[in-house]
PDB file of C-alpha atoms in Angstrom:
ATOM      1  CA  MET A 122      17.066   5.154   1.295  1.00  0.00           C
ATOM      2  CA  ALA A 123      18.906   3.877   3.904  1.00  0.00           C
ATOM      3  CA  ALA A 124      18.559   0.026   4.678  1.00  0.00           C
ATOM      4  CA  HIS A 125      17.731  -1.620   8.294  1.00  0.00           C
ATOM      5  CA  ASP A 126      19.356  -4.583   9.680  1.00  0.00           C
ATOM      6  CA  ILE A 127      16.636  -6.639  10.807  1.00  0.00           C
ATOM      7  CA  SER A 128      15.851 -10.584  12.319  1.00  0.00           C
ATOM      8  CA  LEU A 129      13.431 -12.284  12.205  1.00  0.00           C
ATOM      9  CA  THR A 130      12.483 -16.309  13.031  1.00  0.00           C
ATOM     10  CA  VAL A 131      10.746 -17.700  10.484  1.00  0.00           C
ATOM     11  CA  ASN A 132       9.238 -21.600  11.648  1.00  0.00           C
ATOM     12  CA  GLY A 133      12.520 -21.602  14.070  1.00  0.00           C
ATOM     13  CA  THR A 134      14.975 -20.036  12.782  1.00  0.00           C
ATOM     14  CA  GLU A 135      16.814 -17.084  13.441  1.00  0.00           C
ATOM     15  CA  HIS A 136      17.831 -14.996  10.356  1.00  0.00           C
ATOM     16  CA  ARG A 137      19.248 -11.624  10.289  1.00  0.00           C
ATOM     17  CA  LEU A 138      18.858  -9.419   7.334  1.00  0.00           C
ATOM     18  CA  THR A 139      19.693  -6.352   5.609  1.00  0.00           C
ATOM     19  CA  VAL A 140      16.363  -4.253   4.230  1.00  0.00           C
ATOM     20  CA  GLU A 141      15.181  -1.161   2.220  1.00  0.00           C
ATOM     21  CA  PRO A 142      12.370  -0.145   4.865  1.00  0.00           C
ATOM     22  CA  ARG A 143      10.145  -0.383   1.671  1.00  0.00           C
ATOM     23  CA  THR A 144      10.480  -4.503   1.426  1.00  0.00           C
ATOM     24  CA  LEU A 145       7.589  -6.336   2.520  1.00  0.00           C
ATOM     25  CA  LEU A 146       7.660  -9.188   4.713  1.00  0.00           C
ATOM     26  CA  LEU A 147       5.643 -11.751   1.858  1.00  0.00           C
ATOM     27  CA  THR A 148       8.931 -10.271  -0.603  1.00  0.00           C
ATOM     28  CA  VAL A 149      11.552 -11.827   2.096  1.00  0.00           C
ATOM     29  CA  LEU A 150      10.165 -14.743   2.920  1.00  0.00           C
ATOM     30  CA  ARG A 151       9.194 -15.645  -0.426  1.00  0.00           C
ATOM     31  CA  GLU A 152      12.301 -14.007  -2.152  1.00  0.00           C
ATOM     32  CA  GLU A 153      14.913 -13.795   0.024  1.00  0.00           C
ATOM     33  CA  LEU A 154      14.411 -16.722   2.368  1.00  0.00           C
ATOM     34  CA  GLY A 155      12.644 -18.991   0.329  1.00  0.00           C
ATOM     35  CA  TYR A 156       9.704 -19.595   2.273  1.00  0.00           C
ATOM     36  CA  THR A 157       7.259 -19.719  -0.761  1.00  0.00           C
ATOM     37  CA  GLY A 158       4.185 -21.292   0.718  1.00  0.00           C
ATOM     38  CA  ALA A 159       2.532 -17.594   1.636  1.00  0.00           C
ATOM     39  CA  ASN A 160       1.649 -16.224  -1.887  1.00  0.00           C
ATOM     40  CA  PHE A 161       1.461 -12.969  -3.921  1.00  0.00           C
ATOM     41  CA  GLY A 162      -1.913 -12.666  -4.748  1.00  0.00           C
ATOM     42  CA  CYS A 163      -4.021  -9.609  -4.687  1.00  0.00           C
ATOM     43  CA  ASP A 164      -0.946  -6.670  -2.952  1.00  0.00           C
ATOM     44  CA  THR A 165      -3.989  -5.393  -0.766  1.00  0.00           C
ATOM     45  CA  GLY A 166      -5.226  -7.832   1.290  1.00  0.00           C
ATOM     46  CA  ARG A 167      -8.002  -8.370   0.521  1.00  0.00           C
ATOM     47  CA  CYS A 168      -7.297 -12.154  -0.728  1.00  0.00           C
ATOM     48  CA  GLY A 169      -5.739 -13.596   1.970  1.00  0.00           C
ATOM     49  CA  ALA A 170      -2.992 -15.678   0.098  1.00  0.00           C
ATOM     50  CA  CYS A 171      -0.449 -14.754   1.320  1.00  0.00           C
ATOM     51  CA  THR A 172      -1.412 -14.855   4.991  1.00  0.00           C
ATOM     52  CA  VAL A 173       1.447 -15.973   7.684  1.00  0.00           C
ATOM     53  CA  ARG A 174       1.128 -15.753  11.586  1.00  0.00           C
ATOM     54  CA  LEU A 175       2.935 -13.092  13.696  1.00  0.00           C
ATOM     55  CA  ASP A 176       3.904 -13.306  16.705  1.00  0.00           C
ATOM     56  CA  GLY A 177       0.765 -15.630  16.700  1.00  0.00           C
ATOM     57  CA  GLU A 178      -2.007 -13.750  14.951  1.00  0.00           C
ATOM     58  CA  ALA A 179      -2.574 -14.441  11.384  1.00  0.00           C
ATOM     59  CA  ILE A 180      -1.539 -11.492   9.130  1.00  0.00           C
ATOM     60  CA  LYS A 181      -1.651 -10.280   5.696  1.00  0.00           C
ATOM     61  CA  SER A 182       2.268 -10.247   4.480  1.00  0.00           C
ATOM     62  CA  CYS A 183       1.636  -8.315   1.789  1.00  0.00           C
ATOM     63  CA  LEU A 184       0.994  -5.296   4.041  1.00  0.00           C
ATOM     64  CA  ARG A 185       3.386  -5.369   6.196  1.00  0.00           C
ATOM     65  CA  PHE A 186       6.608  -3.462   5.786  1.00  0.00           C
ATOM     66  CA  ALA A 187       9.467  -6.455   6.584  1.00  0.00           C
ATOM     67  CA  VAL A 188      11.359  -3.801   9.297  1.00  0.00           C
ATOM     68  CA  GLN A 189       8.033  -3.539  11.038  1.00  0.00           C
ATOM     69  CA  ALA A 190       8.522  -7.807  11.590  1.00  0.00           C
ATOM     70  CA  ASP A 191      11.848  -6.805  12.944  1.00  0.00           C
ATOM     71  CA  GLY A 192      12.483  -9.390  15.870  1.00  0.00           C
ATOM     72  CA  ALA A 193       9.165 -11.045  15.238  1.00  0.00           C
ATOM     73  CA  GLU A 194       8.541 -14.727  15.590  1.00  0.00           C
ATOM     74  CA  VAL A 195       6.878 -15.685  11.565  1.00  0.00           C
ATOM     75  CA  GLU A 196       5.234 -18.586  10.949  1.00  0.00           C
ATOM     76  CA  THR A 197       4.736 -20.036   7.409  1.00  0.00           C
ATOM     77  CA  VAL A 198       2.352 -22.425   6.652  1.00  0.00           C
ATOM     78  CA  GLU A 199       5.562 -24.982   5.617  1.00  0.00           C
ATOM     79  CA  GLY A 200       6.390 -24.419   9.857  1.00  0.00           C
ATOM     80  CA  LEU A 201       3.193 -26.282  10.378  1.00  0.00           C
ATOM     81  CA  ALA A 202       4.261 -29.704  10.002  1.00  0.00           C
ATOM     82  CA  PRO A 203       8.244 -29.314  10.076  1.00  0.00           C
ATOM     83  CA  GLU A 204       7.918 -33.813   9.319  1.00  0.00           C
ATOM     84  CA  GLY A 205       6.583 -33.842   5.864  1.00  0.00           C
ATOM     85  CA  GLU A 206       3.642 -34.981   7.184  1.00  0.00           C
ATOM     86  CA  LEU A 207       0.281 -33.050   7.238  1.00  0.00           C
ATOM     87  CA  THR A 208      -1.104 -31.399  10.200  1.00  0.00           C
ATOM     88  CA  PRO A 209      -4.448 -32.781  11.014  1.00  0.00           C
ATOM     89  CA  LEU A 210      -5.794 -29.283   9.899  1.00  0.00           C
ATOM     90  CA  GLN A 211      -4.403 -30.214   6.204  1.00  0.00           C
ATOM     91  CA  GLU A 212      -5.437 -33.165   6.217  1.00  0.00           C
ATOM     92  CA  GLN A 213      -9.157 -32.448   6.194  1.00  0.00           C
ATOM     93  CA  PHE A 214      -8.108 -30.392   3.785  1.00  0.00           C
ATOM     94  CA  ARG A 215      -7.742 -32.925   1.643  1.00  0.00           C
ATOM     95  CA  GLU A 216      -9.992 -34.936   2.436  1.00  0.00           C
ATOM     96  CA  HIS A 217     -12.830 -32.641   1.931  1.00  0.00           C
ATOM     97  CA  HIS A 218     -11.452 -31.849  -1.450  1.00  0.00           C
ATOM     98  CA  GLY A 219     -10.617 -27.816  -0.038  1.00  0.00           C
ATOM     99  CA  LEU A 220      -7.645 -27.715  -1.965  1.00  0.00           C
ATOM    100  CA  GLN A 221      -8.622 -26.693  -5.181  1.00  0.00           C
ATOM    101  CA  CYS A 222      -6.356 -25.205  -7.093  1.00  0.00           C
ATOM    102  CA  GLY A 223      -3.941 -24.996  -4.710  1.00  0.00           C
ATOM    103  CA  TYR A 224      -3.490 -20.895  -4.950  1.00  0.00           C
ATOM    104  CA  CYS A 225      -4.862 -20.060  -1.901  1.00  0.00           C
ATOM    105  CA  THR A 226      -4.570 -22.919   0.294  1.00  0.00           C
ATOM    106  CA  PRO A 227      -1.813 -21.867   2.255  1.00  0.00           C
ATOM    107  CA  GLY A 228      -3.283 -18.902   3.314  1.00  0.00           C
ATOM    108  CA  MET A 229      -6.216 -20.627   4.694  1.00  0.00           C
ATOM    109  CA  VAL A 230      -4.204 -23.151   5.984  1.00  0.00           C
ATOM    110  CA  MET A 231      -2.864 -20.077   8.082  1.00  0.00           C
ATOM    111  CA  THR A 232      -6.134 -18.403   8.637  1.00  0.00           C
ATOM    112  CA  ALA A 233      -8.094 -21.475   9.718  1.00  0.00           C
ATOM    113  CA  ASP A 234      -5.266 -23.254  11.699  1.00  0.00           C
ATOM    114  CA  THR A 235      -4.957 -19.386  14.170  1.00  0.00           C
ATOM    115  CA  TYR A 236      -8.975 -19.183  14.256  1.00  0.00           C
ATOM    116  CA  LEU A 237      -9.030 -23.406  15.590  1.00  0.00           C
ATOM    117  CA  ARG A 238      -6.647 -22.216  18.312  1.00  0.00           C
ATOM    118  CA  ASP A 239      -9.278 -20.603  20.288  1.00  0.00           C
ATOM    119  CA  ALA A 240     -12.373 -21.956  18.603  1.00  0.00           C
ATOM    120  CA  GLU A 241     -13.376 -24.885  20.114  1.00  0.00           C
ATOM    121  CA  ALA A 242     -17.458 -25.791  18.982  1.00  0.00           C
ATOM    122  CA  PRO A 243     -17.513 -23.364  15.408  1.00  0.00           C
ATOM    123  CA  THR A 244     -20.723 -23.406  13.768  1.00  0.00           C
ATOM    124  CA  ARG A 245     -20.501 -22.724   9.636  1.00  0.00           C
ATOM    125  CA  GLU A 246     -21.185 -19.645   9.904  1.00  0.00           C
ATOM    126  CA  GLU A 247     -18.512 -18.892  12.069  1.00  0.00           C
ATOM    127  CA  ILE A 248     -15.825 -20.752  10.226  1.00  0.00           C
ATOM    128  CA  ARG A 249     -17.397 -18.444   7.534  1.00  0.00           C
ATOM    129  CA  GLU A 250     -16.867 -15.178   9.069  1.00  0.00           C
ATOM    130  CA  ALA A 251     -13.425 -16.687  10.463  1.00  0.00           C
ATOM    131  CA  ILE A 252     -11.931 -16.868   6.889  1.00  0.00           C
ATOM    132  CA  GLU A 253     -14.029 -14.149   4.875  1.00  0.00           C
ATOM    133  CA  GLY A 254     -10.124 -12.784   4.196  1.00  0.00           C
ATOM    134  CA  ASN A 255      -9.616 -14.965   2.510  1.00  0.00           C
ATOM    135  CA  LEU A 256     -10.672 -15.553  -1.163  1.00  0.00           C
ATOM    136  CA  CYS A 257     -10.433 -19.212  -3.252  1.00  0.00           C
ATOM    137  CA  ARG A 258     -10.696 -18.148  -6.716  1.00  0.00           C
ATOM    138  CA  CYS A 259     -12.071 -21.611  -7.647  1.00  0.00           C
ATOM    139  CA  THR A 260     -15.315 -21.206  -5.230  1.00  0.00           C
ATOM    140  CA  GLY A 261     -14.197 -24.444  -3.327  1.00  0.00           C
ATOM    141  CA  TYR A 262     -15.354 -22.264  -0.138  1.00  0.00           C
ATOM    142  CA  HIS A 263     -18.303 -25.171   1.117  1.00  0.00           C
ATOM    143  CA  ASN A 264     -15.186 -27.790   0.768  1.00  0.00           C
ATOM    144  CA  ILE A 265     -13.141 -25.166   3.047  1.00  0.00           C
ATOM    145  CA  VAL A 266     -15.750 -25.262   5.754  1.00  0.00           C
ATOM    146  CA  ASP A 267     -16.578 -29.058   5.793  1.00  0.00           C
ATOM    147  CA  ALA A 268     -12.635 -29.440   5.931  1.00  0.00           C
ATOM    148  CA  ILE A 269     -12.557 -26.237   9.298  1.00  0.00           C
ATOM    149  CA  GLU A 270     -15.560 -27.885  10.638  1.00  0.00           C
ATOM    150  CA  ALA A 271     -14.478 -31.888  10.052  1.00  0.00           C
ATOM    151  CA  THR A 272     -10.872 -30.217  11.977  1.00  0.00           C
ATOM    152  CA  ALA A 273     -12.584 -29.268  14.489  1.00  0.00           C
ATOM    153  CA  ALA A 274     -15.175 -31.641  15.550  1.00  0.00           C
ATOM    154  CA  LYS A 275     -11.999 -33.944  15.477  1.00  0.00           C
ATOM    155  CA  ARG A 276     -10.346 -31.563  18.343  1.00  0.00           C
ATOM    156  CA  GLY A 277     -13.524 -31.421  20.161  1.00  0.00           C
ATOM    157  CA  GLU A 278     -13.445 -35.360  20.577  1.00  0.00           C
ATOM    158  CA  GLU A 279     -10.008 -34.964  21.376  1.00  0.00           C
ATOM    159  CA  ARG A 280     -10.444 -32.889  24.546  1.00  0.00           C
TER     160      ARG A 280
END
């Protein structure tokens, strides 16, 4: 199979790569570029541990070939707080004990952060629906929903 030259802008930094057609975006992010926040989980898009933002949309990077992302802007959990400080959402995950073992956390945070961009005052049910594509093996959903709800409330106060 012929390799393809692609360009990805990850967390604001442009990368030029040569990839095989079947190389997953998740593999490129983790193994070639060193962005290890997105995790390998189910490899079928069911668990959401690999969630990143692609051109502003939360996607499962285990379901996307790298060549399909050619020319795109990718944001990983490492890009949310480049100065090393926690974002308000990450802070709420910590405060509400939504981190559990931490394996699902990057995907949960990316999904929740993307959802909260447009959700002004979501209900707990709406939050549960928003994160339904992300699984927490520790079953810490109540704490995760608490964290997202608290972040939404704080954002609502600031508007």
